[in-house]
Amino acid sequence: MSLQTISVIGLGYIGLPTAAMFASRKKKVIGVDVNQHAVDTINQGKIHIVEPDLDMIVHAAVLEGYLEATTKPKPADAFLIAVPTPFLPADSDAIPTPDLSYIEAASKAIAPVLKKGDLVILESTSPVGATEQMAEWLASARPDLSFPQQAGNDADVNVSHCPERVLPGHVVRELVENDRVIGGMSARCSERSVELYKTFVQGDCVVTNARTAEMAKLTENSSRDVQIAFANELSMICDRLDINVWELISLANRHPRVNILEPGPGVGGHCIAVDPWFIVSKTPEEARLIHTARNVNDSKPEWVINKVKLAVADYLQRNTTKQAKDIKIGCFGLAFKPNIDDLRESPAVNIVKALSEWHTGEIYAIEPNITNLPDKLNNITLTTSSAAVENCDILLMLVNHKEFYGLDFADNVVIDTKGIV
Ligand code: SAJ
């Protein structure tokens, strides 16, 4: 195989496991990241992110000399770009637009070390057209080389989009087992990309063009966002109609062709709440359902906060000797989804923070997966489930961590966004 040395640009939640996978198959891997701390940590055989089983693989890869990290790109046969694609800050009503500046910076960083015969793959989740844009950035930095938009199958440098699709918490297994969508800018680009991924991918490598591959990834996450929005909308309808939404969904899901997802306090994480905007910002007139789903899911945290405010008012009406400052609220769960410790982009954290700014009494958080609260929650207290059940007047269930099932909530007011009680 011509692709012996592989460089991965961006050593985060996707780039580092991918680099480690190639290295575990005895490829020479050069990991590149602008974060000196990440580079130093990896070169010591350790990891700077939380992902099950990844530490062992990185440790072995570095020890055996197959993986090295650096801040400055070096020549390689294949370059995989796995940098963030966030969206640009927008006014509250505006449609967020994607920020391709990390891809642009990565392209400009690798351009000087590119040579004839190299393969460049964009893995970052990207709006349609981003791979072609990346190829343009590379071509303008290296007019001495030809690229697929100029030379098709005969290009000196091949370019593809192969979106990552792994679920955080299951990355090591899903990298190997999941099918890959391989979108080459030419047939030759796809063919060489399949050859590269087959180093460790046991799933099918399905070939398409770059634009369809970009849209496929956005479609997967938008599909999930729309389905979660349906569940969230049902939860608000059922609350108004005094129906238990969890019972309702379990009944409807007994139909052989119905499979409704779970409502919750909102949609968190770095993907599902972001990627649909990449479709909406490109095609705002057509993407009406996807846009509305985003709005429904984004509105859910505020709806939950209002439920707590109503519960406090109701409590005060029933307990006339008490004041708001006497009411203790216990918030169960801070992570963005169950059984992980990742608090970034978490609706639960945003809800607890908003409540801590509004409520004059004490607020407690129960999060079995962490030992310290993030700085932005420094005015609340971390406690245990049993202490919260015993001491708090109002309990707010925000994440269905396994530890929260089976607790006895007999005397508490409970607002349950996850169907735990
Ligand atoms: N959620 C619900 N109800 C549900 C399912 C999820 O409210 O029924 C919420 C979760 O609590 C969480 C959010 O949605 O806040 C997202 O969680 P998730 O587990 O659905 O997805 P992520 O963001 O961890 O990972 C997704 C995956 N995409 C799909 O399942 C289509 C993963 O495969 C992608 O690789 C990843 O996005 C990514 O990087 O794009």
CSV table of C-alpha atoms and ligand atoms in Angstrom, one decimal:
chain,number,residue,atom,x,y,z
A,1,MET,CA,0.0,0.0,0.0
A,2,SER,CA,1.3,3.5,-0.9
A,3,LEU,CA,-0.1,5.1,2.2
A,4,GLN,CA,2.4,4.2,4.9
A,5,THR,CA,2.6,7.5,6.9
A,6,ILE,CA,-0.6,9.0,8.1
A,7,SER,CA,-1.0,12.5,9.6
A,8,VAL,CA,-4.1,13.3,11.7
A,9,ILE,CA,-4.7,17.1,12.1
A,10,GLY,CA,-6.7,17.8,15.3
A,11,LEU,CA,-6.2,15.4,18.2
A,12,GLY,CA,-9.6,15.7,19.8
A,13,TYR,CA,-12.5,13.3,20.4
A,14,ILE,CA,-12.3,12.0,16.8
A,15,GLY,CA,-8.8,12.7,15.7
A,16,LEU,CA,-7.0,11.0,18.6
A,17,PRO,CA,-8.9,7.8,18.5
A,18,THR,CA,-8.5,7.7,14.7
A,19,ALA,CA,-4.8,8.3,15.0
A,20,ALA,CA,-4.6,5.6,17.6
A,21,MET,CA,-6.5,3.1,15.4
A,22,PHE,CA,-4.1,3.5,12.5
A,23,ALA,CA,-1.1,3.3,14.9
A,24,SER,CA,-2.5,0.1,16.4
A,25,ARG,CA,-2.4,-1.4,12.9
A,26,LYS,CA,1.3,-0.5,12.8
A,27,LYS,CA,1.0,2.5,10.5
A,28,LYS,CA,3.4,5.4,11.2
A,29,VAL,CA,1.1,8.1,12.5
A,30,ILE,CA,1.9,11.8,13.0
A,31,GLY,CA,-0.7,13.6,15.1
A,32,VAL,CA,-0.8,17.3,14.8
A,33,ASP,CA,-2.5,19.7,17.2
A,34,VAL,CA,-2.1,23.4,18.0
A,35,ASN,CA,-2.6,22.6,21.7
A,36,GLN,CA,0.8,22.0,23.2
A,37,HIS,CA,-0.6,20.4,26.4
A,38,ALA,CA,-2.5,17.8,24.2
A,39,VAL,CA,0.7,17.1,22.2
A,40,ASP,CA,2.9,16.7,25.4
A,41,THR,CA,0.3,14.5,27.1
A,42,ILE,CA,0.0,12.2,24.0
A,43,ASN,CA,3.8,12.0,23.7
A,44,GLN,CA,3.9,10.7,27.3
A,45,GLY,CA,1.5,7.9,26.2
A,46,LYS,CA,-1.4,9.5,28.0
A,47,ILE,CA,-4.7,11.1,26.8
A,48,HIS,CA,-6.2,14.5,27.5
A,49,ILE,CA,-9.9,13.4,26.8
A,50,VAL,CA,-12.3,11.0,28.4
A,51,GLU,CA,-13.1,8.0,26.2
A,52,PRO,CA,-13.2,4.3,27.4
A,53,ASP,CA,-10.3,2.1,26.3
A,54,LEU,CA,-8.6,4.8,24.4
A,55,ASP,CA,-5.8,5.3,27.0
A,56,MET,CA,-4.5,1.8,26.6
A,57,ILE,CA,-4.4,2.0,22.8
A,58,VAL,CA,-2.6,5.4,22.8
A,59,HIS,CA,-0.2,4.2,25.5
A,60,ALA,CA,0.8,1.2,23.4
A,61,ALA,CA,1.0,3.1,20.2
A,62,VAL,CA,3.4,5.8,21.6
A,63,LEU,CA,5.5,3.2,23.5
A,64,GLU,CA,6.0,1.1,20.3
A,65,GLY,CA,6.9,4.2,18.3
A,66,TYR,CA,3.9,4.2,15.9
A,67,LEU,CA,2.3,7.4,17.2
A,68,GLU,CA,4.0,10.7,17.7
A,69,ALA,CA,2.3,14.1,18.3
A,70,THR,CA,3.6,17.5,17.2
A,71,THR,CA,2.4,21.1,16.8
A,72,LYS,CA,3.9,21.5,13.3
A,73,PRO,CA,2.8,19.3,10.3
A,74,LYS,CA,5.4,17.0,8.7
A,75,PRO,CA,5.3,15.2,5.3
A,76,ALA,CA,3.1,12.2,5.2
A,77,ASP,CA,1.2,10.1,2.6
A,78,ALA,CA,-2.3,10.8,3.9
A,79,PHE,CA,-3.6,13.7,5.9
A,80,LEU,CA,-6.9,13.4,7.9
A,81,ILE,CA,-8.4,16.7,9.0
A,82,ALA,CA,-10.5,16.3,12.2
A,83,VAL,CA,-10.8,19.8,13.5
A,84,PRO,CA,-13.9,21.5,15.0
A,85,THR,CA,-16.6,23.1,12.8
A,86,PRO,CA,-18.6,25.2,15.3
A,87,PHE,CA,-21.0,27.9,14.2
A,88,LEU,CA,-20.4,31.6,14.3
A,89,PRO,CA,-22.1,33.5,17.1
A,90,ALA,CA,-25.4,34.9,15.8
A,91,ASP,CA,-28.2,37.1,17.2
A,92,SER,CA,-30.8,35.1,19.1
A,93,ASP,CA,-33.3,34.9,16.1
A,94,ALA,CA,-30.7,34.6,13.3
A,95,ILE,CA,-29.7,31.3,11.7
A,96,PRO,CA,-26.2,30.3,12.9
A,97,THR,CA,-23.7,29.9,10.1
A,98,PRO,CA,-20.8,27.4,10.1
A,99,ASP,CA,-17.3,28.5,11.0
A,100,LEU,CA,-14.8,26.9,8.6
A,101,SER,CA,-11.8,28.8,10.0
A,102,TYR,CA,-10.3,25.7,11.7
A,103,ILE,CA,-10.5,23.8,8.3
A,104,GLU,CA,-8.9,26.8,6.6
A,105,ALA,CA,-6.1,27.0,9.1
A,106,ALA,CA,-5.5,23.2,8.9
A,107,SER,CA,-5.4,23.3,5.1
A,108,LYS,CA,-2.9,26.2,5.1
A,109,ALA,CA,-0.8,24.4,7.7
A,110,ILE,CA,-0.4,21.1,5.7
A,111,ALA,CA,-0.1,22.8,2.3
A,112,PRO,CA,3.6,23.4,2.5
A,113,VAL,CA,4.4,19.7,3.2
A,114,LEU,CA,2.1,18.2,0.5
A,115,LYS,CA,3.7,16.3,-2.3
A,116,LYS,CA,2.6,14.5,-5.4
A,117,GLY,CA,0.7,11.3,-4.6
A,118,ASP,CA,-0.7,12.5,-1.2
A,119,LEU,CA,-4.3,12.0,-0.1
A,120,VAL,CA,-6.2,14.6,2.0
A,121,ILE,CA,-9.3,13.6,3.8
A,122,LEU,CA,-11.7,16.0,5.6
A,123,GLU,CA,-13.4,14.1,8.5
A,124,SER,CA,-14.9,17.1,10.3
A,125,THR,CA,-18.6,17.4,10.1
A,126,SER,CA,-19.0,20.1,7.4
A,127,PRO,CA,-21.6,22.1,5.4
A,128,VAL,CA,-22.1,21.0,1.8
A,129,GLY,CA,-19.3,22.4,-0.3
A,130,ALA,CA,-16.7,22.5,2.4
A,131,THR,CA,-14.5,19.8,0.9
A,132,GLU,CA,-14.4,21.6,-2.5
A,133,GLN,CA,-13.6,24.8,-0.5
A,134,MET,CA,-10.8,23.0,1.3
A,135,ALA,CA,-9.4,21.8,-2.1
A,136,GLU,CA,-9.5,25.4,-3.3
A,137,TRP,CA,-7.5,26.5,-0.3
A,138,LEU,CA,-4.9,23.8,-0.9
A,139,ALA,CA,-4.7,24.6,-4.6
A,140,SER,CA,-4.1,28.3,-4.1
A,141,ALA,CA,-1.4,27.5,-1.5
A,142,ARG,CA,0.3,25.0,-3.9
A,143,PRO,CA,0.0,26.1,-7.5
A,144,ASP,CA,2.8,23.6,-8.4
A,145,LEU,CA,0.5,20.6,-7.6
A,146,SER,CA,-2.8,19.6,-9.3
A,147,PHE,CA,-6.0,18.9,-7.4
A,148,PRO,CA,-9.1,16.9,-8.4
A,149,GLN,CA,-11.2,20.1,-9.2
A,150,GLN,CA,-8.5,20.7,-11.9
A,151,ALA,CA,-7.3,17.3,-13.0
A,152,GLY,CA,-10.0,14.7,-11.8
A,153,ASN,CA,-8.6,11.2,-11.6
A,154,ASP,CA,-5.1,12.5,-12.7
A,155,ALA,CA,-4.7,14.9,-9.9
A,156,ASP,CA,-1.4,15.0,-8.0
A,157,VAL,CA,-3.2,15.2,-4.7
A,158,ASN,CA,-6.4,13.4,-4.0
A,159,VAL,CA,-9.2,14.9,-1.8
A,160,SER,CA,-12.2,13.2,-0.1
A,161,HIS,CA,-14.8,13.8,2.6
A,162,CYS,CA,-15.2,10.9,5.0
A,163,PRO,CA,-17.4,12.0,7.9
A,164,GLU,CA,-16.8,10.6,11.4
A,165,ARG,CA,-20.0,9.0,12.8
A,166,VAL,CA,-19.0,7.5,16.1
A,167,LEU,CA,-20.9,7.8,19.3
A,168,PRO,CA,-19.0,9.5,22.2
A,169,GLY,CA,-18.4,6.8,24.9
A,170,HIS,CA,-18.3,4.0,22.2
A,171,VAL,CA,-15.7,5.5,19.9
A,172,VAL,CA,-13.2,2.7,19.9
A,173,ARG,CA,-15.7,0.0,19.0
A,174,GLU,CA,-17.7,2.2,16.5
A,175,LEU,CA,-14.6,3.3,14.6
A,176,VAL,CA,-13.9,-0.3,13.7
A,177,GLU,CA,-17.5,-1.6,13.3
A,178,ASN,CA,-19.5,1.3,11.7
A,179,ASP,CA,-19.9,1.6,8.0
A,180,ARG,CA,-18.0,4.6,6.5
A,181,VAL,CA,-19.3,7.0,3.8
A,182,ILE,CA,-16.5,7.8,1.5
A,183,GLY,CA,-17.0,10.9,-0.7
A,184,GLY,CA,-14.1,11.4,-3.1
A,185,MET,CA,-13.8,14.4,-5.3
A,186,SER,CA,-13.0,11.9,-8.1
A,187,ALA,CA,-13.3,8.1,-8.4
A,188,ARG,CA,-9.6,7.8,-7.8
A,189,CYS,CA,-9.9,9.8,-4.6
A,190,SER,CA,-12.6,7.5,-3.3
A,191,GLU,CA,-10.7,4.4,-4.2
A,192,ARG,CA,-7.6,5.5,-2.3
A,193,SER,CA,-9.6,6.6,0.7
A,194,VAL,CA,-11.3,3.2,0.9
A,195,GLU,CA,-7.9,1.6,0.8
A,196,LEU,CA,-6.8,3.8,3.7
A,197,TYR,CA,-9.8,3.2,5.9
A,198,LYS,CA,-9.8,-0.6,5.3
A,199,THR,CA,-6.6,-0.5,7.4
A,200,PHE,CA,-8.9,-0.8,10.5
A,201,VAL,CA,-12.6,-0.4,9.4
A,202,GLN,CA,-14.5,-3.7,9.5
A,203,GLY,CA,-17.8,-2.1,8.4
A,204,ASP,CA,-18.6,-1.4,4.7
A,205,CYS,CA,-16.8,1.6,3.1
A,206,VAL,CA,-19.6,3.0,0.8
A,207,VAL,CA,-18.5,5.2,-2.0
A,208,THR,CA,-20.3,8.5,-3.1
A,209,ASN,CA,-19.2,12.0,-4.0
A,210,ALA,CA,-18.0,14.6,-1.5
A,211,ARG,CA,-21.2,16.7,-1.4
A,212,THR,CA,-23.4,13.7,-0.8
A,213,ALA,CA,-21.0,12.5,2.0
A,214,GLU,CA,-21.2,15.9,3.6
A,215,MET,CA,-25.0,15.9,3.4
A,216,ALA,CA,-25.2,12.3,4.6
A,217,LYS,CA,-23.6,13.2,7.9
A,218,LEU,CA,-25.7,16.3,8.4
A,219,THR,CA,-28.8,14.2,7.6
A,220,GLU,CA,-28.0,11.6,10.2
A,221,ASN,CA,-27.8,14.1,13.0
A,222,SER,CA,-30.8,16.2,11.7
A,223,SER,CA,-32.9,13.1,11.5
A,224,ARG,CA,-32.2,12.4,15.2
A,225,ASP,CA,-32.8,16.1,16.1
A,226,VAL,CA,-36.2,16.1,14.3
A,227,GLN,CA,-37.2,12.8,16.1
A,228,ILE,CA,-36.1,14.1,19.5
A,229,ALA,CA,-38.1,17.4,18.8
A,230,PHE,CA,-41.2,15.3,18.1
A,231,ALA,CA,-40.7,13.6,21.5
A,232,ASN,CA,-40.1,17.0,23.2
A,233,GLU,CA,-43.1,18.5,21.6
A,234,LEU,CA,-45.2,15.5,22.8
A,235,SER,CA,-43.9,16.0,26.3
A,236,MET,CA,-45.2,19.6,26.4
A,237,ILE,CA,-48.5,18.7,24.8
A,238,CYS,CA,-49.0,15.9,27.3
A,239,ASP,CA,-48.1,18.2,30.2
A,240,ARG,CA,-50.9,20.6,29.1
A,241,LEU,CA,-53.4,17.7,28.7
A,242,ASP,CA,-52.4,16.0,32.0
A,243,ILE,CA,-51.2,12.8,30.3
A,244,ASN,CA,-48.0,10.9,31.3
A,245,VAL,CA,-45.8,11.2,28.2
A,246,TRP,CA,-43.7,8.2,29.1
A,247,GLU,CA,-46.7,6.0,29.3
A,248,LEU,CA,-48.1,7.5,26.1
A,249,ILE,CA,-44.8,6.9,24.2
A,250,SER,CA,-44.5,3.3,25.4
A,251,LEU,CA,-48.1,2.6,24.3
A,252,ALA,CA,-47.5,4.2,20.8
A,253,ASN,CA,-44.2,2.4,20.4
A,254,ARG,CA,-46.1,-0.9,20.7
A,255,HIS,CA,-47.3,-0.2,17.1
A,256,PRO,CA,-44.9,-2.2,14.8
A,257,ARG,CA,-44.0,0.9,12.7
A,258,VAL,CA,-43.7,3.6,15.4
A,259,ASN,CA,-40.5,4.2,17.3
A,260,ILE,CA,-40.7,7.6,19.2
A,261,LEU,CA,-37.4,8.7,20.9
A,262,GLU,CA,-37.2,10.1,24.5
A,263,PRO,CA,-38.1,13.6,25.5
A,264,GLY,CA,-35.7,15.4,27.8
A,265,PRO,CA,-34.6,18.8,29.1
A,266,GLY,CA,-33.2,19.8,25.6
A,267,VAL,CA,-30.6,18.5,23.2
A,268,GLY,CA,-27.0,18.7,24.1
A,269,GLY,CA,-23.6,17.6,22.9
A,270,HIS,CA,-21.5,19.0,20.1
A,271,CYS,CA,-23.2,17.5,17.1
A,272,ILE,CA,-26.9,17.1,17.1
A,273,ALA,CA,-27.7,20.6,18.3
A,274,VAL,CA,-25.2,22.1,15.8
A,275,ASP,CA,-25.2,20.1,12.5
A,276,PRO,CA,-28.8,20.8,11.5
A,277,TRP,CA,-28.0,24.5,11.3
A,278,PHE,CA,-25.5,23.6,8.6
A,279,ILE,CA,-28.4,22.5,6.4
A,280,VAL,CA,-30.7,25.4,7.5
A,281,SER,CA,-28.2,28.1,6.8
A,282,LYS,CA,-27.5,26.8,3.3
A,283,THR,CA,-31.2,26.2,2.3
A,284,PRO,CA,-33.4,28.3,4.7
A,285,GLU,CA,-36.4,28.2,2.5
A,286,GLU,CA,-36.5,24.5,2.1
A,287,ALA,CA,-35.3,23.3,5.5
A,288,ARG,CA,-38.5,24.3,7.3
A,289,LEU,CA,-39.0,21.1,9.4
A,290,ILE,CA,-35.3,20.9,10.4
A,291,HIS,CA,-35.4,24.6,11.4
A,292,THR,CA,-38.5,24.1,13.5
A,293,ALA,CA,-37.1,21.0,15.2
A,294,ARG,CA,-34.1,23.0,16.3
A,295,ASN,CA,-36.3,25.7,17.7
A,296,VAL,CA,-38.4,23.1,19.6
A,297,ASN,CA,-35.4,21.5,21.1
A,298,ASP,CA,-33.7,24.8,21.9
A,299,SER,CA,-36.9,26.0,23.7
A,300,LYS,CA,-37.1,23.0,26.0
A,301,PRO,CA,-34.7,24.2,28.7
A,302,GLU,CA,-36.7,27.4,29.2
A,303,TRP,CA,-39.9,25.4,29.4
A,304,VAL,CA,-38.2,23.2,32.2
A,305,ILE,CA,-37.1,26.4,34.1
A,306,ASN,CA,-40.7,27.7,34.0
A,307,LYS,CA,-41.9,24.4,35.4
A,308,VAL,CA,-39.6,24.8,38.4
A,309,LYS,CA,-40.7,28.4,38.9
A,310,LEU,CA,-44.4,27.2,38.9
A,311,ALA,CA,-43.5,24.5,41.4
A,312,VAL,CA,-41.8,27.0,43.7
A,313,ALA,CA,-44.9,29.3,43.5
A,314,ASP,CA,-47.2,26.4,44.2
A,315,TYR,CA,-45.0,25.2,47.1
A,316,LEU,CA,-45.2,28.7,48.7
A,317,GLN,CA,-49.0,28.7,48.3
A,318,ARG,CA,-49.3,25.4,50.1
A,319,ASN,CA,-46.7,26.3,52.8
A,320,THR,CA,-47.6,29.9,53.8
A,321,THR,CA,-45.1,30.0,56.6
A,322,LYS,CA,-42.2,29.5,54.2
A,323,GLN,CA,-40.4,32.0,51.9
A,324,ALA,CA,-38.6,31.3,48.6
A,325,LYS,CA,-35.2,31.4,50.3
A,326,ASP,CA,-36.3,28.4,52.5
A,327,ILE,CA,-36.9,26.2,49.5
A,328,LYS,CA,-34.2,23.7,48.6
A,329,ILE,CA,-34.0,22.4,45.1
A,330,GLY,CA,-32.1,19.3,44.1
A,331,CYS,CA,-31.1,18.9,40.5
A,332,PHE,CA,-30.3,15.3,39.4
A,333,GLY,CA,-27.8,15.1,36.6
A,334,LEU,CA,-25.6,17.7,34.8
A,335,ALA,CA,-24.0,15.7,31.9
A,336,PHE,CA,-25.3,16.2,28.4
A,337,LYS,CA,-26.6,12.6,28.3
A,338,PRO,CA,-26.8,9.5,30.7
A,339,ASN,CA,-23.8,7.7,32.2
A,340,ILE,CA,-21.0,10.0,31.0
A,341,ASP,CA,-19.1,12.8,32.7
A,342,ASP,CA,-19.2,15.3,29.8
A,343,LEU,CA,-20.8,18.6,30.9
A,344,ARG,CA,-20.0,20.5,27.8
A,345,GLU,CA,-23.0,21.8,25.8
A,346,SER,CA,-25.3,20.3,28.4
A,347,PRO,CA,-28.9,21.6,28.7
A,348,ALA,CA,-28.9,20.4,32.3
A,349,VAL,CA,-25.9,22.7,33.2
A,350,ASN,CA,-27.6,25.6,31.6
A,351,ILE,CA,-30.9,24.9,33.4
A,352,VAL,CA,-29.2,24.6,36.8
A,353,LYS,CA,-27.2,27.8,36.1
A,354,ALA,CA,-30.3,29.8,35.2
A,355,LEU,CA,-32.1,28.5,38.3
A,356,SER,CA,-29.1,29.3,40.6
A,357,GLU,CA,-29.3,32.9,39.3
A,358,TRP,CA,-33.0,33.2,39.8
A,359,HIS,CA,-33.6,31.2,43.1
A,360,THR,CA,-32.8,32.8,46.4
A,361,GLY,CA,-32.7,29.5,48.3
A,362,GLU,CA,-30.1,26.7,48.2
A,363,ILE,CA,-29.6,24.6,45.1
A,364,TYR,CA,-27.9,21.2,45.1
A,365,ALA,CA,-26.6,19.1,42.1
A,366,ILE,CA,-26.3,15.4,42.1
A,367,GLU,CA,-23.9,14.2,39.4
A,368,PRO,CA,-22.3,10.8,40.2
A,369,ASN,CA,-19.8,11.1,37.3
A,370,ILE,CA,-17.9,14.1,38.6
A,371,THR,CA,-16.1,15.1,41.8
A,372,ASN,CA,-15.9,18.9,41.2
A,373,LEU,CA,-18.5,21.3,39.9
A,374,PRO,CA,-17.6,23.5,36.9
A,375,ASP,CA,-16.7,27.2,37.7
A,376,LYS,CA,-20.0,28.5,36.3
A,377,LEU,CA,-21.9,26.5,39.0
A,378,ASN,CA,-19.8,27.8,41.9
A,379,ASN,CA,-22.9,29.1,43.8
A,380,ILE,CA,-24.5,25.6,44.2
A,381,THR,CA,-23.5,22.5,46.1
A,382,LEU,CA,-22.6,19.0,44.9
A,383,THR,CA,-24.3,16.3,47.0
A,384,THR,CA,-25.5,12.7,46.9
A,385,SER,CA,-28.9,11.4,45.8
A,386,SER,CA,-29.9,10.2,49.2
A,387,ALA,CA,-29.0,13.5,50.9
A,388,ALA,CA,-30.9,15.4,48.2
A,389,VAL,CA,-34.0,13.2,48.6
A,390,GLU,CA,-33.9,13.7,52.3
A,391,ASN,CA,-33.2,17.5,52.4
A,392,CYS,CA,-34.6,19.1,49.3
A,393,ASP,CA,-38.2,20.3,48.8
A,394,ILE,CA,-38.2,20.2,45.0
A,395,LEU,CA,-36.4,17.6,42.9
A,396,LEU,CA,-35.6,18.2,39.3
A,397,MET,CA,-34.6,15.1,37.2
A,398,LEU,CA,-32.5,16.2,34.3
A,399,VAL,CA,-30.4,13.2,33.2
A,400,ASN,CA,-31.3,9.5,33.5
A,401,HIS,CA,-28.1,8.3,35.0
A,402,LYS,CA,-28.4,4.6,36.0
A,403,GLU,CA,-27.8,5.6,39.7
A,404,PHE,CA,-31.1,7.6,39.8
A,405,TYR,CA,-33.4,4.7,39.2
A,406,GLY,CA,-35.1,3.1,42.2
A,407,LEU,CA,-34.8,6.0,44.6
A,408,ASP,CA,-37.8,6.6,46.9
A,409,PHE,CA,-39.3,10.0,46.2
A,410,ALA,CA,-42.4,9.6,48.4
A,411,ASP,CA,-42.5,13.1,50.0
A,412,ASN,CA,-40.8,15.3,47.5
A,413,VAL,CA,-42.2,17.5,44.7
A,414,VAL,CA,-40.6,15.9,41.6
A,415,ILE,CA,-40.3,17.5,38.2
A,416,ASP,CA,-39.2,14.6,36.0
A,417,THR,CA,-37.9,15.5,32.5
A,418,LYS,CA,-36.5,12.0,31.9
A,419,GLY,CA,-39.2,9.6,33.0
A,420,ILE,CA,-37.2,8.2,36.0
A,421,VAL,CA,-39.9,8.3,38.6
B,1,SAJ,N1,-31.4,12.8,23.4
B,1,SAJ,C1,-32.7,12.9,23.8
B,1,SAJ,N2,-33.6,11.9,23.5
B,1,SAJ,C2,-33.2,10.8,22.9
B,1,SAJ,C3,-31.8,10.6,22.5
B,1,SAJ,C4,-31.0,11.6,22.8
B,1,SAJ,O1,-33.1,13.9,24.3
B,1,SAJ,O2,-34.1,9.9,22.7
B,1,SAJ,C5,-30.4,13.9,23.7
B,1,SAJ,C6,-29.3,13.4,24.6
B,1,SAJ,O3,-29.7,13.5,26.0
B,1,SAJ,C7,-28.2,14.4,24.2
B,1,SAJ,C8,-28.5,14.7,22.7
B,1,SAJ,O4,-29.8,14.2,22.5
B,1,SAJ,O5,-28.4,15.6,24.9
B,1,SAJ,C9,-27.5,14.0,21.8
B,1,SAJ,O6,-27.2,12.6,22.3
B,1,SAJ,P1,-27.0,11.4,21.3
B,1,SAJ,O7,-26.6,10.2,22.2
B,1,SAJ,O8,-28.3,11.2,20.5
B,1,SAJ,O9,-25.9,11.8,20.3
B,1,SAJ,P2,-24.4,12.4,20.4
B,1,SAJ,O10,-24.4,13.9,20.2
B,1,SAJ,O11,-23.6,11.9,21.6
B,1,SAJ,O12,-23.7,11.7,19.1
B,1,SAJ,C10,-24.3,11.9,17.8
B,1,SAJ,C11,-24.5,10.5,17.1
B,1,SAJ,N3,-25.3,10.7,15.9
B,1,SAJ,C12,-26.4,9.9,15.7
B,1,SAJ,O13,-26.8,9.0,16.5
B,1,SAJ,C13,-27.2,10.1,14.5
B,1,SAJ,C14,-23.1,10.0,16.7
B,1,SAJ,O14,-23.2,8.8,15.9
B,1,SAJ,C15,-22.3,11.0,15.8
B,1,SAJ,O15,-21.0,10.6,15.5
B,1,SAJ,C16,-22.2,12.3,16.7
B,1,SAJ,O16,-23.5,12.8,17.0
B,1,SAJ,C17,-21.3,13.3,15.9
B,1,SAJ,O17,-20.1,13.4,16.2
B,1,SAJ,O18,-21.9,13.9,15.0
